[in-house]
Structure formats: structure tokens, C-alpha cells
PDB file of C-alpha atoms and ligand atoms in Angstrom:
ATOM      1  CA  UNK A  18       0.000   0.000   0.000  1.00 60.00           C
ATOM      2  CA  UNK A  19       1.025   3.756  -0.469  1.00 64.00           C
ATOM      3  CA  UNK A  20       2.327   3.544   3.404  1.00 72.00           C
ATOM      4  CA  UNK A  21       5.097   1.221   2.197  1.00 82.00           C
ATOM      5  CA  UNK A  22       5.931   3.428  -0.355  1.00 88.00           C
ATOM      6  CA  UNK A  23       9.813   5.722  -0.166  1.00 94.00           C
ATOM      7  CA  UNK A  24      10.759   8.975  -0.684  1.00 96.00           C
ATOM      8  CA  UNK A  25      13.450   8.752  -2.699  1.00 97.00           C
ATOM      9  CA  UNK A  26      15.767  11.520  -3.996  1.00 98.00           C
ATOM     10  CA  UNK A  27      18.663  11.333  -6.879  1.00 98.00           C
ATOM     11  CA  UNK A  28      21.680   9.907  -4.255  1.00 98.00           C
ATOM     12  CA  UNK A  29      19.255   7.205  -3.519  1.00 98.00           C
ATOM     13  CA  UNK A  30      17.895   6.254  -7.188  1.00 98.00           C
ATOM     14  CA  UNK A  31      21.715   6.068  -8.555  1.00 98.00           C
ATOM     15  CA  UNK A  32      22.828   3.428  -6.452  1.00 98.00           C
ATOM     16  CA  UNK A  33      19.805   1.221  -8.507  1.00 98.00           C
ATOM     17  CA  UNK A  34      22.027   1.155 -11.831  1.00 98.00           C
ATOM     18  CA  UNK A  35      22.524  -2.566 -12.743  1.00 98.00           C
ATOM     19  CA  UNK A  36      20.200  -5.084 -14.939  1.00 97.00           C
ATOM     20  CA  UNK A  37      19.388  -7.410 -11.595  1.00 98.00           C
ATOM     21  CA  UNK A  38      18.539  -4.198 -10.014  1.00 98.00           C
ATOM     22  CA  UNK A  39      17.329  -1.175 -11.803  1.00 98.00           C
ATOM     23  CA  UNK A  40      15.195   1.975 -10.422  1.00 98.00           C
ATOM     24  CA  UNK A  41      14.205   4.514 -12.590  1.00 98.00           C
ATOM     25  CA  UNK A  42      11.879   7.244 -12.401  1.00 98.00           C
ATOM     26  CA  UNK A  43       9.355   8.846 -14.394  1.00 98.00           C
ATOM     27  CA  UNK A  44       6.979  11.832 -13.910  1.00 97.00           C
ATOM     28  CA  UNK A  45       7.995  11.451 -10.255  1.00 98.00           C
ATOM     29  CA  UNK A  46       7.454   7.871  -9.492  1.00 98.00           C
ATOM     30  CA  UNK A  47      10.331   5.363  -8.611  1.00 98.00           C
ATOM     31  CA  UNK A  48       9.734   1.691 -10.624  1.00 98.00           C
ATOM     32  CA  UNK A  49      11.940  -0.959 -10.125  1.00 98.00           C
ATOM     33  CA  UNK A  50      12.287  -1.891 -14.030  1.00 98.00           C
ATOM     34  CA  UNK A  51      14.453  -4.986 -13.209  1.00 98.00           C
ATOM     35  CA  UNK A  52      11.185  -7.623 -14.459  1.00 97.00           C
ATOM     36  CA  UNK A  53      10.347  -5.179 -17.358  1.00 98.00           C
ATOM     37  CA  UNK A  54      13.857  -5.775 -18.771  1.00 97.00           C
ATOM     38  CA  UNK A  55      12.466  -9.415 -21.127  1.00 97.00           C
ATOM     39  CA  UNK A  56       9.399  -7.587 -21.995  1.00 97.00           C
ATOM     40  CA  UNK A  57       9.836  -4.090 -23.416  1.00 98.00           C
ATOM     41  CA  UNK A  58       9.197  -3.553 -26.976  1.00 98.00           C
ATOM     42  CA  UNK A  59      12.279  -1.683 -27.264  1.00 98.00           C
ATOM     43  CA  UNK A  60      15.072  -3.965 -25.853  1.00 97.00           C
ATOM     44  CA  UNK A  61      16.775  -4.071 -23.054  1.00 97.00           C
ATOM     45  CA  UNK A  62      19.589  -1.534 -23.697  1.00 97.00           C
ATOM     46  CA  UNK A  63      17.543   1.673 -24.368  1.00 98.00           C
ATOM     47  CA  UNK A  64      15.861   0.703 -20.427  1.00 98.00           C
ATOM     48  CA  UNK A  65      19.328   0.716 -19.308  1.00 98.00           C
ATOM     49  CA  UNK A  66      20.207   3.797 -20.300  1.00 98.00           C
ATOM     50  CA  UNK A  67      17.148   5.225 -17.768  1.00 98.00           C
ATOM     51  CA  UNK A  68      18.257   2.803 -14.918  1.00 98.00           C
ATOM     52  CA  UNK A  69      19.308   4.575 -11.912  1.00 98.00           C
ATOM     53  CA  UNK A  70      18.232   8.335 -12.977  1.00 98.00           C
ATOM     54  CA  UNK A  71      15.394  10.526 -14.138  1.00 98.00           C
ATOM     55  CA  UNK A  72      13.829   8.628 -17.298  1.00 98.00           C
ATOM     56  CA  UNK A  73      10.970  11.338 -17.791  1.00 98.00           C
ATOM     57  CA  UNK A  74      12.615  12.882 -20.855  1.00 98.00           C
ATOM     58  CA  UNK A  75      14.069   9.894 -22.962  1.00 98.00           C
ATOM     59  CA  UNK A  76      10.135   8.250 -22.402  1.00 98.00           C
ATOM     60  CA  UNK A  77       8.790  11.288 -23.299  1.00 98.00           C
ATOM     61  CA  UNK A  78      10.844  11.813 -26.375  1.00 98.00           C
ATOM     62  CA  UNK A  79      10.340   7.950 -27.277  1.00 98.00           C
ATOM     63  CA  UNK A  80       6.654   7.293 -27.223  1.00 98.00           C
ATOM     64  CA  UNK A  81       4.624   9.884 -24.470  1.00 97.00           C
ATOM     65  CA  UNK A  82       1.122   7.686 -25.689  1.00 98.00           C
ATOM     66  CA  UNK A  83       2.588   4.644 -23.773  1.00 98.00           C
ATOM     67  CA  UNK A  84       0.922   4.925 -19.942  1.00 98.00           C
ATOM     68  CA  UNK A  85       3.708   3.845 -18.046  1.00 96.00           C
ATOM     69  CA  UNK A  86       1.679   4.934 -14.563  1.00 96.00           C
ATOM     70  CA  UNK A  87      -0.734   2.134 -15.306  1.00 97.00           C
ATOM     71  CA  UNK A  88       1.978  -0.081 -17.410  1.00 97.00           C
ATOM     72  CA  UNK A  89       4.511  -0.567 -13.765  1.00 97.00           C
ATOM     73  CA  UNK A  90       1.691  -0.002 -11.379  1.00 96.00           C
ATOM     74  CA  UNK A  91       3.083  -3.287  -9.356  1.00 96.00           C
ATOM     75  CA  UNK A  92       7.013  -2.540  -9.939  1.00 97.00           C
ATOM     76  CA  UNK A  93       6.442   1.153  -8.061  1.00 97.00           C
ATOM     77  CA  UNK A  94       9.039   1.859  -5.255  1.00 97.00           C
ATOM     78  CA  UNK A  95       8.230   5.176  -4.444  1.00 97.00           C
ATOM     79  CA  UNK A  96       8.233   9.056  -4.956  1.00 97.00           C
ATOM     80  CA  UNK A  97      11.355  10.486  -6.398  1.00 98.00           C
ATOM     81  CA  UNK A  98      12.017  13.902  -3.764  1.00 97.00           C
ATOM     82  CA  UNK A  99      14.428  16.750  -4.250  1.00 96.00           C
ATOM     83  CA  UNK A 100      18.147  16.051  -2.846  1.00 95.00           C
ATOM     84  CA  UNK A 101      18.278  16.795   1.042  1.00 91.00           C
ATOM     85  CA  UNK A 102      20.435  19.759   1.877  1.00 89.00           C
ATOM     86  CA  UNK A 103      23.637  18.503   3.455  1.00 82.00           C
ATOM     87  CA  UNK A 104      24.090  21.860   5.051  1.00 76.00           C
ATOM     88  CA  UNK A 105      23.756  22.401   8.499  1.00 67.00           C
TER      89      UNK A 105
HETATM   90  C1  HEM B 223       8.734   0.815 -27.475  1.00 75.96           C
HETATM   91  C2  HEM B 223       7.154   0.682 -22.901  1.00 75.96           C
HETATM   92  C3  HEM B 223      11.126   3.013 -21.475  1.00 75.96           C
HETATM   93  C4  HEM B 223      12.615   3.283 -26.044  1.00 75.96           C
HETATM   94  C5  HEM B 223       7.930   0.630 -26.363  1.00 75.96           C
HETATM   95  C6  HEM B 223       6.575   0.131 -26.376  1.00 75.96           C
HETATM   96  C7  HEM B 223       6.138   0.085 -25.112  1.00 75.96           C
HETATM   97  C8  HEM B 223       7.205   0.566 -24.274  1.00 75.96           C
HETATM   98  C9  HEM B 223       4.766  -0.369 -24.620  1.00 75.96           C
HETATM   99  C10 HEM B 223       5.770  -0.208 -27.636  1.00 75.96           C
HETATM  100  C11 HEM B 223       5.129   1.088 -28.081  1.00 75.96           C
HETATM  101  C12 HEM B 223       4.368   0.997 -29.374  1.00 75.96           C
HETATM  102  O1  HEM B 223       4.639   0.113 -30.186  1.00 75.96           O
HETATM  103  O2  HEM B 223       3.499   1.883 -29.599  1.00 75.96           O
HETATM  104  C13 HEM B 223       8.116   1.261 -22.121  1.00 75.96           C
HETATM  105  C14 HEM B 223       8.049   1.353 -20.676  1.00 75.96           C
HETATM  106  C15 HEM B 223       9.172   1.999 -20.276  1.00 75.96           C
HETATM  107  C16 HEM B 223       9.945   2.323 -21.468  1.00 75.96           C
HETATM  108  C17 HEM B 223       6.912   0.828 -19.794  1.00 75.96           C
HETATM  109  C18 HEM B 223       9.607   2.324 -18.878  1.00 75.96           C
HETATM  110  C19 HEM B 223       9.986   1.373 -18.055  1.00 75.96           C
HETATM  111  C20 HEM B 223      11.827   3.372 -22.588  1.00 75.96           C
HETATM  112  C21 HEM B 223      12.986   4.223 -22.614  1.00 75.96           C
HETATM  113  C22 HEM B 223      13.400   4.305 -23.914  1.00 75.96           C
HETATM  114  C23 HEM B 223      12.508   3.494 -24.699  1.00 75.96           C
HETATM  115  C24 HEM B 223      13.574   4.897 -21.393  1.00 75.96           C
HETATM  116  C25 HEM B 223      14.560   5.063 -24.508  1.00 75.96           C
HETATM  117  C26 HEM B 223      15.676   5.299 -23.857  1.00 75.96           C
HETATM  118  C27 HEM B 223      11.729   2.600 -26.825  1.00 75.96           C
HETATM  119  C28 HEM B 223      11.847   2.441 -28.255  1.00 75.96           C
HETATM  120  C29 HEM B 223      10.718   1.741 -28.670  1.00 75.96           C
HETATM  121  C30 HEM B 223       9.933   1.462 -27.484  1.00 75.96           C
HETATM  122  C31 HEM B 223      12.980   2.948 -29.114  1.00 75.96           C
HETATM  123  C32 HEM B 223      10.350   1.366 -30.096  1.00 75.96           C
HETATM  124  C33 HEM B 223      10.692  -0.069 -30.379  1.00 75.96           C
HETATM  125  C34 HEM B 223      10.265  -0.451 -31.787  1.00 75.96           C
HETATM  126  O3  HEM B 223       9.102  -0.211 -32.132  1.00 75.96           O
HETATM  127  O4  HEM B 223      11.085  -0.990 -32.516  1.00 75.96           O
HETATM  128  N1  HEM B 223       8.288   0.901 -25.066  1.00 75.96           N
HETATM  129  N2  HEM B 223       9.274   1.836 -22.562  1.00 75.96           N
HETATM  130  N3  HEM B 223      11.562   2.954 -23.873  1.00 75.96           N
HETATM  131  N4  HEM B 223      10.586   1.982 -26.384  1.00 75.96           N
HETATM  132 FE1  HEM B 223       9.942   1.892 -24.480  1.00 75.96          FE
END
């Protein structure tokens, strides 16, 4: 349920980067893509590119009719959040 859900910001995400484990974010939500990898249309090398950062603007660019929300409903981590300050 939502209250399982992280808040996740860009420090986080990166350290999700490899094929057996592979967050990446679009329009704000984190997806671990990892089980997507056999199944997208487009191969597994263009969803690597997106793994571990922001993919918002490569999905966009690629095919904005596809309705990722609905597409990775059961693969969502979380909420991608601004980096905390460090300062103190
Ligand atoms: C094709 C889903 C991420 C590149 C497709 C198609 C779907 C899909 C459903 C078929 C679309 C159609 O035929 O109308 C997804 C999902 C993604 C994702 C759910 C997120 C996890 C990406 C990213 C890129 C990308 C990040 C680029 C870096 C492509 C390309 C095709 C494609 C190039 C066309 C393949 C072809 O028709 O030969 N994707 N995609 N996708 N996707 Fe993705």
C-alpha cells in the first residue's frame, strides 16, 4: 500500500544502476524496471540507459502515448524527492 511506499531523492535512485537491479523514475514515481527488462518492446539496452536516474525525458521523447503509470503499477518503489540539503 502507499504507506510502504519511499521517498526517494537522486543519491538514492543512482545506487539502482545494474540489470538485476534497476530503479528509474518517471513523472515522479520510482519503478523498479528490473522484471520489465524481457518484456519491453524496445530492448533491453535503451531501459538501461534510464536505470538509476530521471527517465521522464528519454520516455517522453520515445513514445509519451505509452501509460507507463498504469503499465509498472506493481514494480512502483516510491516518490522520487528533491536532494536533502547537506548543510547544516
Ligand atoms: C517501445 C514501454 C522506457 C525506447 C515501447 C513500447 C512500449 C514501451 C509499450 C511499444 C510502443 C508501441 O509500439 O506503440 C516502455 C516502458 C518503459 C519504457 C513501460 C519504462 C519502463 C523506454 C525508454 C526508452 C525506450 C527509457 C529510450 C531510452 C523505446 C523504443 C521503442 C519502445 C525505441 C520502439 C521499439 C520499436 O518499435 O522498434 N516501449 N518503454 N523505452 N521503447 Fe519503451
Amino acid at each position: 500500500g502507499v504507506d510502504t511506499l519511499m521517498r526517494i531523492p537522486p543519491s538514492v535512485l543512482k545506487q539502482h544502476r545494474s540489470k538485476a537491479d534497476a530503479w528509474s523514475a518517471f513523472n515522479g514515481k520510482v519503478y523498479n524496471i528490473t522484471a520489465y527488462f524481457p518484456f519491453h518492446p524496445g530492448g533491453e539496452r535503451e531501459l538501461m540507459r534510464v536505470a538509476g536516474r530521471d527517465g521522464t525525458d528519454l520516455f517522453t521523447s520515445t513514445h509519451a502515448w505509452v501509460n507507463a503509470d498504469f503499465m509498472l503499477d506493481s514494480c512502483l518503489v516510491g516518490f522520487l524527492i528533491p536532494e536533502p540539503s547537506t548543510d547544516s
